[in-house]
């Protein structure tokens, strides 16, 4: 996968960091300080298609939402720019009862993108 | 899933303005995290959390694997490097003394692991056997006696490492370890234990503070 740079419109990974302090969540999420969500964007011409079987995830929902807000783009024949490598997000946080909980949420961080 | 002939929904850059796009993603991220944690909204702390609990949780996150006794986290672990002071030596043997600070060894220090590292220079394509003798103070007097021996096969020039056993660890705990290196065989003279500044032999000891002391107090 490639990271989005410059004006290229090809499928790439766009970095997107959610700072927990910025959204006021630092009082209940102890670590980490933010969430490197990232997402996939860009075109997938036919000649770069061919990575089927990408698991649906929260990022599929992002794609669907973007769909609603996207001017009718050209897909180039049914291949989508989707996450190909993901990793879990480890959180240390206070639950409702003020217990300190550590958990790993799978497939939360997009590491690489490719064409489905 | 794309319908036949339809176009990929996300292959274009978003047409909405950047700030709206950003807000959209932030909302998605927040909703996603809350959903995965089975929370309807961010929890509010009902009672203050002690610093000790928070510290322990952070140590568990970054420190040793879960399940280790909590008390272990409170113990300090560090490494002592002791460089050799060369004692009585001749062509057939090299005696090395290692001293450990009495402050560190006085009460409560536990040597967990110790290694002896030394630099050897050998003629090319040769091997050399070497006997490493560990000396310790006799429990009944102040004489040094052989506590253990290790036979090493050295087959190349360079740094070599020997893991020291409990006898040597005990000597480190008492503040003084003596090692004697005795080359074996006819070609003993070809073995050179380097002792200059850059190649000075040393003992690296992994130390834990508090273990013994706490046990005694109990």
Short mmCIF file of C-alpha atoms in Angstrom, two decimals:
data_model
loop_
_atom_site.label_atom_id
_atom_site.label_comp_id
_atom_site.label_asym_id
_atom_site.label_seq_id
_atom_site.Cartn_x
_atom_site.Cartn_y
_atom_site.Cartn_z
CA UNK A 1 0.00 0.00 0.00
CA UNK A 2 0.97 3.60 -0.47
CA UNK A 3 0.34 6.65 1.65
CA UNK A 4 -1.53 9.56 0.16
CA UNK A 5 0.79 12.30 -0.96
CA UNK A 6 0.43 15.26 -3.26
CA UNK A 7 -2.30 15.25 -5.88
CA UNK A 8 -2.28 11.59 -6.87
CA UNK A 9 -5.80 10.21 -7.10
CA UNK A 10 -4.80 6.57 -6.91
CA UNK A 11 -5.85 4.35 -4.03
CA UNK A 12 -3.82 5.24 -0.96
CA UNK A 13 -3.89 5.40 2.82
CA UNK A 14 -4.81 8.75 4.28
CA UNK A 15 -3.55 9.29 7.78
CA UNK A 16 -6.15 10.46 10.25
CA UNK A 17 -5.45 10.86 13.95
CA UNK A 18 -8.13 11.34 16.55
CA UNK A 19 -6.68 13.17 19.54
CA UNK A 20 -8.60 12.04 22.62
CA UNK A 21 -7.87 15.34 24.33
CA UNK A 22 -9.39 17.22 21.43
CA UNK A 23 -12.66 15.32 21.68
CA UNK A 24 -12.71 15.49 25.47
CA UNK A 25 -12.10 11.82 26.08
CA UNK A 26 -8.86 12.14 28.00
CA UNK A 27 -10.77 11.90 31.28
CA UNK A 28 -11.77 8.28 30.71
CA UNK A 29 -9.22 6.93 28.23
CA UNK A 30 -5.93 6.64 30.05
CA UNK A 31 -3.86 5.43 27.14
CA UNK A 32 -3.12 5.94 24.32
CA UNK A 33 -3.40 9.67 23.76
CA UNK A 34 -5.21 9.24 20.50
CA UNK A 35 -6.42 6.90 17.81
CA UNK A 36 -4.54 6.63 14.52
CA UNK A 37 -7.61 5.62 12.60
CA UNK A 38 -6.50 6.33 9.02
CA UNK A 39 -8.67 5.48 6.04
CA UNK A 40 -8.44 4.50 2.41
CA UNK A 41 -9.22 6.80 -0.45
CA UNK A 42 -8.49 7.10 -4.14
CA UNK A 43 -9.30 5.47 -7.41
CA UNK A 44 -8.93 1.82 -8.33
CA UNK A 45 -8.62 1.38 -12.10
CA UNK A 46 -9.26 -2.10 -13.41
CA UNK A 47 -5.64 -2.92 -13.84
CA UNK A 48 -4.91 -2.58 -10.15
CA UNK A 49 -7.99 -4.47 -8.99
CA UNK A 50 -7.71 -7.97 -7.70
CA UNK A 51 -7.50 -8.23 -3.96
CA UNK A 52 -10.81 -9.88 -3.05
CA UNK A 53 -11.79 -11.11 0.36
CA UNK A 54 -11.06 -8.03 2.35
CA UNK A 55 -12.95 -8.36 5.58
CA UNK A 56 -15.73 -5.89 6.13
CA UNK A 57 -15.15 -3.66 9.09
CA UNK A 58 -15.87 -0.36 10.62
CA UNK A 59 -13.96 1.13 7.72
CA UNK A 60 -16.54 -0.26 5.34
CA UNK A 61 -18.97 1.91 7.20
CA UNK A 62 -16.69 4.86 6.64
CA UNK A 63 -16.66 4.06 2.95
CA UNK A 64 -20.42 3.88 2.89
CA UNK A 65 -20.74 7.17 4.63
CA UNK A 66 -18.33 8.73 2.24
CA UNK A 67 -20.43 7.33 -0.53
CA UNK A 68 -23.31 9.45 0.60
CA UNK A 69 -21.13 12.52 0.59
CA UNK A 70 -19.23 11.87 -2.56
CA UNK A 71 -20.02 13.40 -5.89
CA UNK A 72 -20.58 10.63 -8.40
CA UNK A 73 -17.06 9.47 -8.95
CA UNK A 74 -15.73 7.04 -11.47
CA UNK A 75 -14.86 3.67 -10.12
CA UNK A 76 -13.32 2.12 -13.12
CA UNK A 77 -15.29 -1.07 -13.05
CA UNK A 78 -16.18 -2.22 -9.56
CA UNK A 79 -12.89 -2.19 -7.68
CA UNK A 80 -12.76 -0.38 -4.39
CA UNK A 81 -9.95 1.14 -2.38
CA UNK A 82 -10.19 -0.71 0.92
CA UNK A 83 -8.03 -1.54 3.94
CA UNK A 84 -5.74 -4.49 3.29
CA UNK A 85 -3.80 -4.46 6.54
CA UNK A 86 -5.27 -3.53 9.88
CA UNK A 87 -4.14 -3.78 13.44
CA UNK A 88 -5.86 -3.60 16.80
CA UNK A 89 -6.27 -0.54 18.95
CA UNK A 90 -5.14 -1.12 22.53
CA UNK A 91 -7.01 0.94 25.08
CA UNK A 92 -6.60 1.46 28.79
CA UNK A 93 -9.70 3.16 30.14
CA UNK A 94 -12.07 3.61 33.04
CA UNK A 95 -15.37 1.79 32.71
CA UNK A 96 -18.70 2.91 34.19
CA UNK A 97 -17.70 1.61 37.63
CA UNK A 98 -14.31 3.33 37.55
CA UNK A 99 -12.50 0.07 37.02
CA UNK A 100 -9.39 0.31 34.93
CA UNK A 101 -9.83 -1.87 31.88
CA UNK A 102 -7.33 -2.84 29.22
CA UNK A 103 -8.68 -4.09 25.93
CA UNK A 104 -7.61 -4.64 22.35
CA UNK A 105 -10.15 -3.77 19.70
CA UNK A 106 -9.30 -5.67 16.52
CA UNK A 107 -9.01 -4.15 13.05
CA UNK A 108 -9.25 -0.56 14.18
CA UNK A 109 -6.14 0.94 12.68
CA UNK A 110 -5.67 0.96 8.92
CA UNK A 111 -2.06 0.10 8.12
CA UNK A 112 -2.32 -0.26 4.35
CA UNK A 113 -4.83 0.11 1.54
CA UNK A 114 -5.33 -1.66 -1.76
CA UNK A 115 -7.84 -2.28 -4.49
CA UNK A 116 -10.42 -4.99 -3.92
CA UNK B 1 -20.83 -5.21 -1.98
CA UNK B 2 -20.98 -3.58 -5.38
CA UNK B 3 -23.88 -4.23 -7.69
CA UNK B 4 -23.00 -5.20 -11.24
CA UNK B 5 -22.16 -2.18 -13.27
CA UNK B 6 -22.24 0.15 -10.33
CA UNK B 7 -19.41 2.42 -9.44
CA UNK B 8 -17.16 2.22 -6.41
CA UNK B 9 -18.50 4.59 -3.80
CA UNK B 10 -15.26 5.69 -2.27
CA UNK B 11 -12.87 6.01 -5.13
CA UNK B 12 -13.15 9.75 -5.39
CA UNK B 13 -12.00 12.31 -2.92
CA UNK B 14 -14.93 13.57 -0.89
CA UNK B 15 -16.83 16.44 -2.39
CA UNK B 16 -17.81 17.83 0.99
CA UNK B 17 -15.61 20.47 2.55
CA UNK B 18 -12.63 19.41 4.60
CA UNK B 19 -14.02 20.43 7.96
CA UNK B 20 -17.25 18.53 7.43
CA UNK B 21 -15.25 15.57 6.25
CA UNK B 22 -13.10 15.73 9.34
CA UNK B 23 -16.10 16.03 11.63
CA UNK B 24 -17.68 13.07 9.88
CA UNK B 25 -14.61 10.94 10.50
CA UNK B 26 -14.34 12.07 14.12
CA UNK B 27 -17.94 11.08 14.74
CA UNK B 28 -17.37 7.74 13.08
CA UNK B 29 -14.27 7.11 15.20
CA UNK B 30 -16.08 7.99 18.42
CA UNK B 31 -19.10 5.86 17.59
CA UNK B 32 -16.90 2.96 16.56
CA UNK B 33 -14.89 2.94 19.79
CA UNK B 34 -17.98 3.23 21.96
CA UNK B 35 -19.73 0.43 20.06
CA UNK B 36 -16.73 -1.87 20.38
CA UNK B 37 -16.57 -1.21 24.12
CA UNK B 38 -20.33 -1.76 24.40
CA UNK B 39 -20.85 1.72 25.75
CA UNK B 40 -23.68 4.00 24.80
CA UNK B 41 -21.77 7.07 25.87
CA UNK B 42 -18.39 7.88 27.42
CA UNK B 43 -18.36 6.79 31.05
CA UNK B 44 -18.21 9.39 33.77
CA UNK B 45 -16.08 8.60 36.76
CA UNK B 46 -18.29 7.96 39.74
CA UNK B 47 -15.44 7.91 42.24
CA UNK B 48 -11.82 8.99 42.11
CA UNK B 49 -9.25 6.36 41.14
CA UNK B 50 -6.22 6.02 43.34
CA UNK B 51 -2.85 6.84 41.88
CA UNK B 52 -1.56 3.45 42.99
CA UNK B 53 -4.24 1.65 40.99
CA UNK B 54 -3.47 3.75 37.96
CA UNK B 55 0.25 3.16 38.33
CA UNK B 56 -0.25 -0.56 38.60
CA UNK B 57 -2.46 -0.59 35.53
CA UNK B 58 0.12 1.34 33.52
CA UNK B 59 2.89 -0.96 34.69
CA UNK B 60 0.87 -3.94 33.62
CA UNK B 61 0.32 -2.38 30.26
CA UNK B 62 3.97 -1.66 29.62
CA UNK B 63 5.78 -3.95 31.99
CA UNK B 64 6.02 -7.70 32.53
CA UNK B 65 3.24 -10.00 31.33
CA UNK B 66 -0.03 -10.06 33.15
CA UNK B 67 -0.23 -12.55 35.97
CA UNK B 68 3.08 -11.62 37.53
CA UNK B 69 2.77 -10.81 41.19
CA UNK B 70 2.00 -7.18 41.77
CA UNK B 71 4.81 -7.01 44.28
CA UNK B 72 7.32 -7.76 41.55
CA UNK B 73 6.51 -4.50 39.84
CA UNK B 74 7.47 -2.56 42.93
CA UNK B 75 10.91 -4.08 42.97
CA UNK B 76 13.55 -2.25 41.07
CA UNK B 77 15.58 -4.13 38.54
CA UNK B 78 18.77 -2.87 37.02
CA UNK B 79 22.11 -4.07 35.72
CA UNK B 80 25.52 -3.68 37.31
CA UNK B 81 28.57 -3.72 35.06
CA UNK B 82 31.79 -4.45 36.88
CA UNK B 83 35.04 -4.17 34.94
CA UNK B 84 37.88 -6.48 35.82
CA UNK B 85 40.83 -5.55 37.90
CA UNK B 86 43.67 -7.83 36.93
CA UNK B 87 45.14 -9.76 39.82
CA UNK B 88 48.05 -12.18 39.87
CA UNK B 89 48.62 -13.39 36.30
CA UNK B 90 51.25 -15.24 34.29
CA UNK B 91 51.44 -16.97 30.93
CA UNK B 92 49.44 -19.90 32.20
CA UNK B 93 46.64 -18.08 33.95
CA UNK B 94 44.86 -14.77 34.20
CA UNK B 95 43.21 -13.76 37.42
CA UNK B 96 40.44 -11.21 37.35
CA UNK B 97 38.75 -9.47 40.28
CA UNK B 98 35.32 -7.89 40.07
CA UNK B 99 34.01 -5.62 42.79
CA UNK B 100 30.43 -4.69 43.43
CA UNK B 101 29.55 -1.63 45.47
CA UNK B 102 28.83 -2.38 49.09
CA UNK B 103 25.90 0.06 48.99
CA UNK B 104 24.25 -2.02 46.37
CA UNK B 105 25.04 -5.29 47.99
CA UNK B 106 24.17 -4.30 51.54
CA UNK B 107 20.85 -5.91 52.21
CA UNK B 108 18.08 -6.65 49.84
CA UNK B 109 19.99 -7.02 46.56
CA UNK B 110 19.37 -10.20 44.66
CA UNK B 111 21.53 -11.17 41.70
CA UNK B 112 19.19 -12.74 39.20
CA UNK B 113 21.59 -13.36 36.37
CA UNK B 114 25.28 -12.76 35.80
CA UNK B 115 27.45 -13.12 32.72
CA UNK B 116 31.17 -12.87 32.25
CA UNK B 117 32.25 -11.25 28.99
CA UNK B 118 35.81 -11.26 27.74
CA UNK B 119 37.69 -10.58 24.55
CA UNK B 120 40.01 -13.24 23.17
CA UNK B 121 42.54 -12.97 20.41
CA UNK B 122 43.42 -16.26 18.73
CA UNK B 123 45.60 -17.12 15.75
CA UNK B 124 43.48 -17.67 12.63
CA UNK B 125 41.85 -21.11 12.21
CA UNK B 126 42.66 -22.27 15.70
CA UNK B 127 40.66 -23.31 18.72
CA UNK B 128 41.54 -23.16 22.35
CA UNK B 129 40.08 -24.73 25.46
CA UNK B 130 39.98 -22.65 28.55
CA UNK B 131 39.08 -23.40 32.12
CA UNK B 132 37.27 -20.63 33.96
CA UNK B 133 37.49 -21.06 37.74
CA UNK B 134 35.09 -19.21 39.99
CA UNK B 135 36.48 -18.35 43.41
CA UNK B 136 34.41 -17.49 46.44
CA UNK B 137 35.15 -16.65 50.03
CA UNK B 138 35.07 -19.68 52.26
CA UNK B 139 32.24 -19.46 54.77
CA UNK B 140 34.60 -20.20 57.64
CA UNK B 141 37.55 -17.96 56.86
CA UNK B 142 38.67 -15.27 54.46
CA UNK B 143 40.46 -17.57 52.05
CA UNK B 144 39.33 -17.85 48.48
CA UNK B 145 38.31 -21.32 47.41
CA UNK B 146 37.23 -22.67 44.07
CA UNK B 147 33.43 -22.67 43.97
CA UNK B 148 32.93 -23.92 40.42
CA UNK B 149 34.69 -24.42 37.11
CA UNK B 150 33.60 -24.03 33.52
CA UNK B 151 35.40 -25.47 30.51
CA UNK B 152 35.07 -23.29 27.43
CA UNK B 153 35.94 -23.97 23.81
CA UNK B 154 37.04 -20.78 22.10
CA UNK B 155 37.15 -21.06 18.33
CA UNK B 156 37.43 -17.49 17.15
CA UNK B 157 38.77 -14.13 18.13
CA UNK B 158 36.27 -11.74 19.57
CA UNK B 159 33.98 -11.27 22.53
CA UNK B 160 32.81 -14.36 24.36
CA UNK B 161 30.20 -14.77 27.04
CA UNK B 162 29.91 -17.20 29.91
CA UNK B 163 26.77 -17.39 32.02
CA UNK B 164 27.79 -17.60 35.64
CA UNK B 165 26.11 -19.98 38.05
CA UNK B 166 24.71 -19.52 41.54
CA UNK B 167 28.13 -19.66 43.22
CA UNK B 168 29.36 -16.70 41.20
CA UNK B 169 26.09 -14.88 41.72
CA UNK B 170 26.46 -15.35 45.45
CA UNK B 171 29.99 -13.93 45.27
CA UNK B 172 28.67 -10.91 43.38
CA UNK B 173 26.04 -10.42 46.08
CA UNK B 174 28.81 -10.43 48.69
CA UNK B 175 30.64 -7.73 46.77
CA UNK B 176 33.65 -9.55 45.33
CA UNK B 177 34.01 -12.11 42.56
CA UNK B 178 37.29 -13.62 41.48
CA UNK B 179 37.69 -15.53 38.23
CA UNK B 180 40.76 -17.36 37.03
CA UNK B 181 41.19 -18.13 33.35
CA UNK B 182 43.48 -21.04 32.63
CA UNK B 183 44.16 -21.96 28.99
CA UNK B 184 44.37 -25.70 28.46
CA UNK B 185 46.74 -27.66 26.20
CA UNK B 186 50.03 -27.04 24.46
CA UNK B 187 49.10 -23.90 22.57
CA UNK B 188 48.13 -22.02 25.66
CA UNK B 189 50.53 -19.22 24.99
CA UNK B 190 48.69 -18.34 21.76
CA UNK B 191 45.58 -17.35 23.65
CA UNK B 192 45.52 -13.71 24.63
CA UNK B 193 42.89 -12.31 26.96
CA UNK B 194 42.69 -8.71 25.96
CA UNK B 195 42.66 -6.26 28.81
CA UNK B 196 43.11 -2.84 27.28
CA UNK B 197 40.47 -0.18 27.76
CA UNK B 198 38.37 -1.20 24.79
CA UNK B 199 38.58 -4.92 25.54
CA UNK B 200 38.50 -5.00 29.31
CA UNK B 201 36.70 -8.08 30.63
CA UNK B 202 33.56 -7.39 32.63
CA UNK B 203 30.73 -9.02 34.50
CA UNK B 204 27.17 -7.91 33.79
CA UNK B 205 24.82 -8.70 36.65
CA UNK B 206 21.06 -8.38 36.58
CA UNK B 207 20.06 -7.16 40.00
CA UNK B 208 16.77 -6.89 41.78
CA UNK B 209 16.42 -4.72 44.83
CA UNK B 210 14.01 -5.43 47.61
CA UNK B 211 13.47 -9.15 47.28
CA UNK B 212 15.53 -10.44 50.15
CA UNK B 213 14.93 -7.40 52.29
CA UNK B 214 11.16 -7.73 52.07
CA UNK B 215 11.30 -11.42 52.77
CA UNK B 216 13.33 -10.75 55.93
CA UNK B 217 10.87 -8.14 57.12
CA UNK B 218 7.98 -10.51 56.77
#
